[in-house]
PDB file of C-alpha atoms in Angstrom:
ATOM      1  CA  MET E 474       5.695 -27.218  -1.866  1.00 87.00           C
ATOM      2  CA  ILE E 475       5.472 -25.928  -5.511  1.00 88.00           C
ATOM      3  CA  PHE E 476       2.156 -25.929  -7.342  1.00 88.00           C
ATOM      4  CA  VAL E 477       2.465 -25.296 -11.148  1.00 88.00           C
ATOM      5  CA  SER E 478      -0.894 -24.622 -12.909  1.00 85.00           C
ATOM      6  CA  HIS E 479      -2.687 -22.746 -15.495  1.00 81.00           C
ATOM      7  CA  ASP E 480      -5.806 -22.881 -13.531  1.00 78.00           C
ATOM      8  CA  MET E 481      -6.080 -19.545 -11.611  1.00 76.00           C
ATOM      9  CA  ASP E 482      -9.029 -20.771  -9.580  1.00 71.00           C
ATOM     10  CA  ALA E 483      -6.891 -23.571  -8.273  1.00 81.00           C
ATOM     11  CA  VAL E 484      -3.950 -21.169  -7.637  1.00 84.00           C
ATOM     12  CA  ARG E 485      -6.307 -18.896  -5.741  1.00 81.00           C
ATOM     13  CA  GLU E 486      -7.682 -21.779  -3.807  1.00 83.00           C
ATOM     14  CA  TYR E 487      -4.415 -23.636  -3.008  1.00 88.00           C
ATOM     15  CA  CYS E 488      -1.772 -21.099  -2.725  1.00 90.00           C
ATOM     16  CA  ASP E 489      -0.906 -18.238  -0.363  1.00 90.00           C
ATOM     17  CA  ARG E 490       1.570 -16.709  -2.839  1.00 91.00           C
ATOM     18  CA  ALA E 491       2.136 -16.990  -6.459  1.00 91.00           C
ATOM     19  CA  ILE E 492       4.722 -16.290  -9.126  1.00 91.00           C
ATOM     20  CA  LEU E 493       4.049 -15.623 -12.817  1.00 89.00           C
ATOM     21  CA  ILE E 494       6.908 -16.552 -15.123  1.00 88.00           C
ATOM     22  CA  GLU E 495       7.100 -15.890 -18.886  1.00 85.00           C
ATOM     23  CA  ASN E 496      10.047 -16.496 -21.008  1.00 84.00           C
ATOM     24  CA  ASN E 497      12.184 -17.411 -18.135  1.00 86.00           C
ATOM     25  CA  GLU E 498      11.447 -14.239 -16.374  1.00 87.00           C
ATOM     26  CA  ILE E 499       9.523 -13.423 -13.202  1.00 88.00           C
ATOM     27  CA  ILE E 500       6.722 -11.102 -14.308  1.00 85.00           C
ATOM     28  CA  GLU E 501       4.820 -10.773 -10.993  1.00 88.00           C
ATOM     29  CA  ALA E 502       5.289 -12.211  -7.527  1.00 92.00           C
ATOM     30  CA  GLY E 503       3.070 -11.768  -4.443  1.00 91.00           C
ATOM     31  CA  GLU E 504      -0.582 -12.137  -3.651  1.00 89.00           C
ATOM     32  CA  THR E 505      -2.317 -14.985  -5.529  1.00 87.00           C
ATOM     33  CA  ASP E 506      -5.278 -12.786  -6.694  1.00 81.00           C
ATOM     34  CA  LYS E 507      -3.031 -10.088  -8.098  1.00 83.00           C
ATOM     35  CA  VAL E 508      -0.733 -12.570  -9.877  1.00 84.00           C
ATOM     36  CA  ALA E 509      -3.724 -14.583 -11.252  1.00 80.00           C
ATOM     37  CA  GLN E 510      -5.266 -11.314 -12.660  1.00 76.00           C
ATOM     38  CA  LYS E 511      -1.873 -10.464 -14.413  1.00 79.00           C
ATOM     39  CA  TYR E 512      -1.803 -13.862 -15.897  1.00 79.00           C
ATOM     40  CA  THR E 513      -5.393 -13.642 -17.268  1.00 65.00           C
ATOM     41  CA  LYS E 514      -4.460 -10.195 -18.679  1.00 61.00           C
ATOM     42  CA  LEU E 515      -1.727 -12.035 -20.908  1.00 67.00           C
ATOM     43  CA  PHE E 516      -4.445 -13.573 -23.006  1.00 52.00           C
ATOM     44  CA  THR E 517      -6.431 -10.523 -24.020  1.00 38.00           C
ATOM     45  CA  ASP E 518      -5.967  -8.278 -27.083  1.00 33.00           C
ATOM     46  CA  SER E 519      -5.321  -5.201 -24.972  1.00 32.00           C
ATOM     47  CA  THR E 520      -4.322  -4.888 -21.485  1.00 29.00           C
ATOM     48  CA  ALA E 521      -4.675  -1.201 -21.268  1.00 27.00           C
ATOM     49  CA  GLU E 522      -5.869   0.189 -17.941  1.00 27.00           C
ATOM     50  CA  ILE E 523      -9.428   1.613 -17.972  1.00 29.00           C
ATOM     51  CA  GLU E 524     -10.051   4.453 -15.596  1.00 32.00           C
ATOM     52  CA  SER E 525     -11.076   3.264 -12.301  1.00 34.00           C
ATOM     53  CA  LEU E 526     -13.446   4.761  -9.893  1.00 42.00           C
ATOM     54  CA  GLY E 527     -11.445   4.000  -6.804  1.00 45.00           C
ATOM     55  CA  GLU E 528      -7.851   3.564  -5.744  1.00 41.00           C
ATOM     56  CA  GLU E 529      -8.763   0.149  -4.249  1.00 45.00           C
ATOM     57  CA  SER E 530     -10.353  -1.139  -7.548  1.00 58.00           C
ATOM     58  CA  SER E 531      -8.500  -2.463 -10.628  1.00 85.00           C
ATOM     59  CA  ARG E 532      -9.857  -2.193 -14.265  1.00 90.00           C
ATOM     60  CA  TRP E 533      -8.638  -3.446 -17.585  1.00 92.00           C
ATOM     61  CA  GLY E 534      -9.915  -4.804 -20.907  1.00 94.00           C
ATOM     62  CA  LYS E 535     -10.173  -4.086 -24.673  1.00 93.00           C
ATOM     63  CA  GLY E 536     -12.886  -1.394 -24.440  1.00 95.00           C
ATOM     64  CA  GLY E 537     -15.929  -0.995 -26.612  1.00 95.00           C
ATOM     65  CA  ILE E 538     -18.431  -1.463 -23.900  1.00 96.00           C
ATOM     66  CA  LYS E 539     -18.016  -0.755 -20.068  1.00 94.00           C
ATOM     67  CA  THR E 540     -19.807  -1.135 -16.836  1.00 95.00           C
ATOM     68  CA  THR E 541     -20.617   2.438 -15.715  1.00 94.00           C
ATOM     69  CA  LYS E 542     -22.336   1.721 -12.478  1.00 93.00           C
ATOM     70  CA  VAL E 543     -22.609  -1.198  -9.998  1.00 93.00           C
ATOM     71  CA  SER E 544     -24.563  -1.036  -6.748  1.00 92.00           C
ATOM     72  CA  VAL E 545     -25.802  -3.626  -4.230  1.00 93.00           C
ATOM     73  CA  ARG E 546     -28.673  -3.931  -1.903  1.00 91.00           C
ATOM     74  CA  ALA E 547     -28.411  -6.630   0.712  1.00 90.00           C
ATOM     75  CA  SER E 548     -31.222  -7.569   2.977  1.00 86.00           C
ATOM     76  CA  GLU E 549     -31.571 -10.392   5.425  1.00 83.00           C
ATOM     77  CA  ALA E 550     -33.226 -12.574   2.743  1.00 88.00           C
ATOM     78  CA  ARG E 551     -32.040 -11.285  -0.751  1.00 91.00           C
ATOM     79  CA  ILE E 552     -29.121  -9.723  -2.494  1.00 93.00           C
ATOM     80  CA  THR E 553     -29.871  -7.529  -5.518  1.00 94.00           C
ATOM     81  CA  ILE E 554     -26.966  -6.193  -7.868  1.00 94.00           C
ATOM     82  CA  PHE E 555     -27.736  -3.357 -10.247  1.00 94.00           C
ATOM     83  CA  TYR E 556     -25.595  -2.985 -13.309  1.00 93.00           C
ATOM     84  CA  GLN E 557     -25.415  -0.166 -15.942  1.00 95.00           C
ATOM     85  CA  ILE E 558     -23.385  -0.786 -19.025  1.00 97.00           C
ATOM     86  CA  GLU E 559     -22.622   1.544 -22.017  1.00 97.00           C
ATOM     87  CA  ALA E 560     -21.315   0.811 -25.497  1.00 97.00           C
ATOM     88  CA  SER E 561     -18.976   2.924 -27.381  1.00 97.00           C
ATOM     89  CA  THR E 562     -19.014   0.610 -30.355  1.00 95.00           C
ATOM     90  CA  ASN E 563     -21.657  -1.611 -31.819  1.00 96.00           C
ATOM     91  CA  ILE E 564     -21.738  -4.895 -30.023  1.00 94.00           C
ATOM     92  CA  GLU E 565     -23.852  -7.984 -30.220  1.00 94.00           C
ATOM     93  CA  ASN E 566     -24.937  -9.888 -27.172  1.00 94.00           C
ATOM     94  CA  PRO E 567     -22.149  -9.057 -24.676  1.00 96.00           C
ATOM     95  CA  ASN E 568     -21.757 -11.575 -21.832  1.00 96.00           C
ATOM     96  CA  VAL E 569     -22.311  -9.638 -18.584  1.00 97.00           C
ATOM     97  CA  GLY E 570     -20.899 -11.362 -15.595  1.00 97.00           C
ATOM     98  CA  LEU E 571     -20.290 -10.977 -11.864  1.00 97.00           C
ATOM     99  CA  ARG E 572     -18.380 -12.518  -9.123  1.00 97.00           C
ATOM    100  CA  ILE E 573     -18.791 -12.161  -5.358  1.00 96.00           C
ATOM    101  CA  ARG E 574     -15.786 -12.566  -3.240  1.00 94.00           C
ATOM    102  CA  SER E 575     -14.857 -11.968   0.464  1.00 93.00           C
ATOM    103  CA  VAL E 576     -12.628  -9.083   1.219  1.00 89.00           C
ATOM    104  CA  SER E 577      -9.976 -11.719   2.022  1.00 89.00           C
ATOM    105  CA  GLY E 578     -10.120 -12.701  -1.671  1.00 90.00           C
ATOM    106  CA  GLU E 579     -12.142 -15.904  -1.352  1.00 93.00           C
ATOM    107  CA  ASN E 580     -14.324 -16.451  -4.460  1.00 95.00           C
ATOM    108  CA  ILE E 581     -17.807 -17.138  -3.093  1.00 96.00           C
ATOM    109  CA  THR E 582     -20.006 -17.358  -6.146  1.00 96.00           C
ATOM    110  CA  GLY E 583     -20.491 -15.880  -9.674  1.00 96.00           C
ATOM    111  CA  THR E 584     -22.530 -16.139 -12.851  1.00 97.00           C
ATOM    112  CA  ASN E 585     -23.079 -14.432 -16.201  1.00 96.00           C
ATOM    113  CA  THR E 586     -25.686 -13.869 -18.696  1.00 96.00           C
ATOM    114  CA  LYS E 587     -24.513 -16.869 -20.927  1.00 95.00           C
ATOM    115  CA  ILE E 588     -24.890 -19.116 -17.916  1.00 95.00           C
ATOM    116  CA  GLU E 589     -28.238 -17.902 -17.140  1.00 96.00           C
ATOM    117  CA  LYS E 590     -29.401 -18.002 -20.820  1.00 96.00           C
ATOM    118  CA  PHE E 591     -30.212 -14.303 -20.905  1.00 96.00           C
ATOM    119  CA  LYS E 592     -29.663 -12.498 -24.274  1.00 95.00           C
ATOM    120  CA  THR E 593     -28.456  -8.898 -23.820  1.00 94.00           C
ATOM    121  CA  GLY E 594     -29.126  -8.246 -27.480  1.00 94.00           C
ATOM    122  CA  VAL E 595     -27.375  -5.832 -29.886  1.00 95.00           C
ATOM    123  CA  MET E 596     -26.078  -2.617 -28.447  1.00 96.00           C
ATOM    124  CA  SER E 597     -25.096   0.464 -30.601  1.00 97.00           C
ATOM    125  CA  VAL E 598     -22.753   3.427 -29.910  1.00 97.00           C
ATOM    126  CA  GLY E 599     -24.106   5.299 -26.983  1.00 96.00           C
ATOM    127  CA  ASP E 600     -26.651   2.722 -25.852  1.00 97.00           C
ATOM    128  CA  THR E 601     -26.910   1.925 -22.214  1.00 97.00           C
ATOM    129  CA  LYS E 602     -28.627  -1.092 -20.614  1.00 97.00           C
ATOM    130  CA  LYS E 603     -29.385  -1.701 -16.896  1.00 97.00           C
ATOM    131  CA  LEU E 604     -29.420  -5.328 -15.564  1.00 97.00           C
ATOM    132  CA  GLU E 605     -30.581  -6.491 -12.037  1.00 96.00           C
ATOM    133  CA  TRP E 606     -29.238  -9.745 -10.568  1.00 96.00           C
ATOM    134  CA  GLU E 607     -31.191 -11.333  -7.618  1.00 96.00           C
ATOM    135  CA  LEU E 608     -30.014 -14.123  -5.499  1.00 96.00           C
ATOM    136  CA  PRO E 609     -30.928 -15.507  -2.105  1.00 95.00           C
ATOM    137  CA  ASN E 610     -28.805 -14.146   0.773  1.00 93.00           C
ATOM    138  CA  VAL E 611     -26.981 -17.138   2.002  1.00 95.00           C
ATOM    139  CA  LEU E 612     -23.863 -15.263   2.819  1.00 94.00           C
ATOM    140  CA  ALA E 613     -22.551 -15.208   6.359  1.00 91.00           C
ATOM    141  CA  ASP E 614     -21.862 -11.857   8.346  1.00 87.00           C
ATOM    142  CA  GLY E 615     -19.150  -9.998   6.532  1.00 89.00           C
ATOM    143  CA  ASP E 616     -17.848  -7.575   3.917  1.00 90.00           C
ATOM    144  CA  TYR E 617     -17.920  -8.709   0.125  1.00 93.00           C
ATOM    145  CA  TYR E 618     -16.861  -7.352  -3.163  1.00 93.00           C
ATOM    146  CA  VAL E 619     -18.657  -7.527  -6.519  1.00 94.00           C
ATOM    147  CA  ASP E 620     -16.331  -7.848  -9.437  1.00 95.00           C
ATOM    148  CA  ALA E 621     -17.951  -7.004 -12.874  1.00 96.00           C
ATOM    149  CA  ALA E 622     -17.176  -8.303 -16.174  1.00 96.00           C
ATOM    150  CA  LEU E 623     -18.135  -7.597 -19.799  1.00 97.00           C
ATOM    151  CA  ILE E 624     -16.865 -10.273 -22.173  1.00 96.00           C
ATOM    152  CA  ALA E 625     -17.497 -11.000 -25.740  1.00 93.00           C
ATOM    153  CA  SER E 626     -19.828 -13.693 -26.871  1.00 86.00           C
ATOM    154  CA  ASP E 627     -16.780 -15.755 -27.936  1.00 86.00           C
ATOM    155  CA  GLY E 628     -15.949 -16.020 -24.175  1.00 85.00           C
ATOM    156  CA  ILE E 629     -12.411 -14.885 -24.810  1.00 89.00           C
ATOM    157  CA  THR E 630     -12.244 -11.227 -25.557  1.00 93.00           C
ATOM    158  CA  VAL E 631     -12.524  -9.065 -22.382  1.00 95.00           C
ATOM    159  CA  TYR E 632     -14.192  -5.775 -22.975  1.00 96.00           C
ATOM    160  CA  ASP E 633     -14.140  -4.498 -19.370  1.00 96.00           C
ATOM    161  CA  TRP E 634     -13.060  -6.260 -16.075  1.00 95.00           C
ATOM    162  CA  TRP E 635     -13.523  -4.264 -12.919  1.00 94.00           C
ATOM    163  CA  ASP E 636     -12.380  -5.647  -9.667  1.00 93.00           C
ATOM    164  CA  GLU E 637     -14.090  -4.345  -6.490  1.00 92.00           C
ATOM    165  CA  ALA E 638     -16.680  -2.525  -8.591  1.00 93.00           C
ATOM    166  CA  ALA E 639     -18.869  -2.481  -5.514  1.00 92.00           C
ATOM    167  CA  GLN E 640     -18.555  -3.447  -1.846  1.00 91.00           C
ATOM    168  CA  PHE E 641     -21.353  -4.417   0.477  1.00 91.00           C
ATOM    169  CA  LYS E 642     -21.889  -5.689   4.001  1.00 89.00           C
ATOM    170  CA  VAL E 643     -24.009  -8.577   5.202  1.00 89.00           C
ATOM    171  CA  LYS E 644     -25.318  -8.376   8.731  1.00 83.00           C
ATOM    172  CA  LYS E 645     -27.526 -11.046  10.080  1.00 78.00           C
ATOM    173  CA  GLU E 646     -28.928 -11.915  13.402  1.00 75.00           C
ATOM    174  CA  ARG E 647     -26.921 -15.326  13.591  1.00 77.00           C
ATOM    175  CA  ASN E 648     -23.316 -15.457  13.200  1.00 77.00           C
ATOM    176  CA  ILE E 649     -21.415 -18.518  12.035  1.00 84.00           C
ATOM    177  CA  PRO E 650     -17.603 -18.856  11.099  1.00 86.00           C
ATOM    178  CA  TYR E 651     -18.146 -19.757   7.501  1.00 88.00           C
ATOM    179  CA  SER E 652     -18.793 -17.824   4.284  1.00 88.00           C
ATOM    180  CA  ILE E 653     -22.183 -19.414   3.526  1.00 89.00           C
ATOM    181  CA  ASP E 654     -25.083 -19.603   5.725  1.00 88.00           C
ATOM    182  CA  PRO E 655     -27.979 -21.668   4.169  1.00 88.00           C
ATOM    183  CA  GLY E 656     -30.048 -21.505   7.278  1.00 83.00           C
ATOM    184  CA  PHE E 657     -29.586 -24.839   8.843  1.00 87.00           C
ATOM    185  CA  ARG E 658     -32.374 -26.565  10.678  1.00 88.00           C
ATOM    186  CA  VAL E 659     -32.030 -29.353  13.168  1.00 93.00           C
ATOM    187  CA  LYS E 660     -34.802 -31.890  14.211  1.00 93.00           C
TER     188      LYS E 660
END
């Protein structure tokens, strides 16, 4: 079956493999996440690679501001994600986002400062800011990635997108075969 779409979340969800075609030529073929990422890069002002901190991670964006550090603390009850961002140009209210996904590529959850109605403010050249995200740990046992994003307030311009910026493990006393474990109770 062939599924044609511009909705990369749908492609990731419904397809095992993907092909990106532009001007009647195959640009990319293979894993859906890799093809979806290449598609998204087509719509940014610059697709220059930004230096990555590891061979397994991928980074791209226009620049001007970047995520310099991401770390995660996961306990039985809470997950805390720590970000550090640094501006190399003057930027007003950058939208800082994150996505948590399984190591198999399944998107689990995500958010950003715009959704959370959190204003990051004006950043001048050389400014750094630290952000801390907290969420209840409803994830099941497994390994997860945090993908980091810095996007302009226009919602279009990508300053810095960093896949696999951090990896963390969830280990709980109970083990279920699903990604989310909300802590069911039966009566």
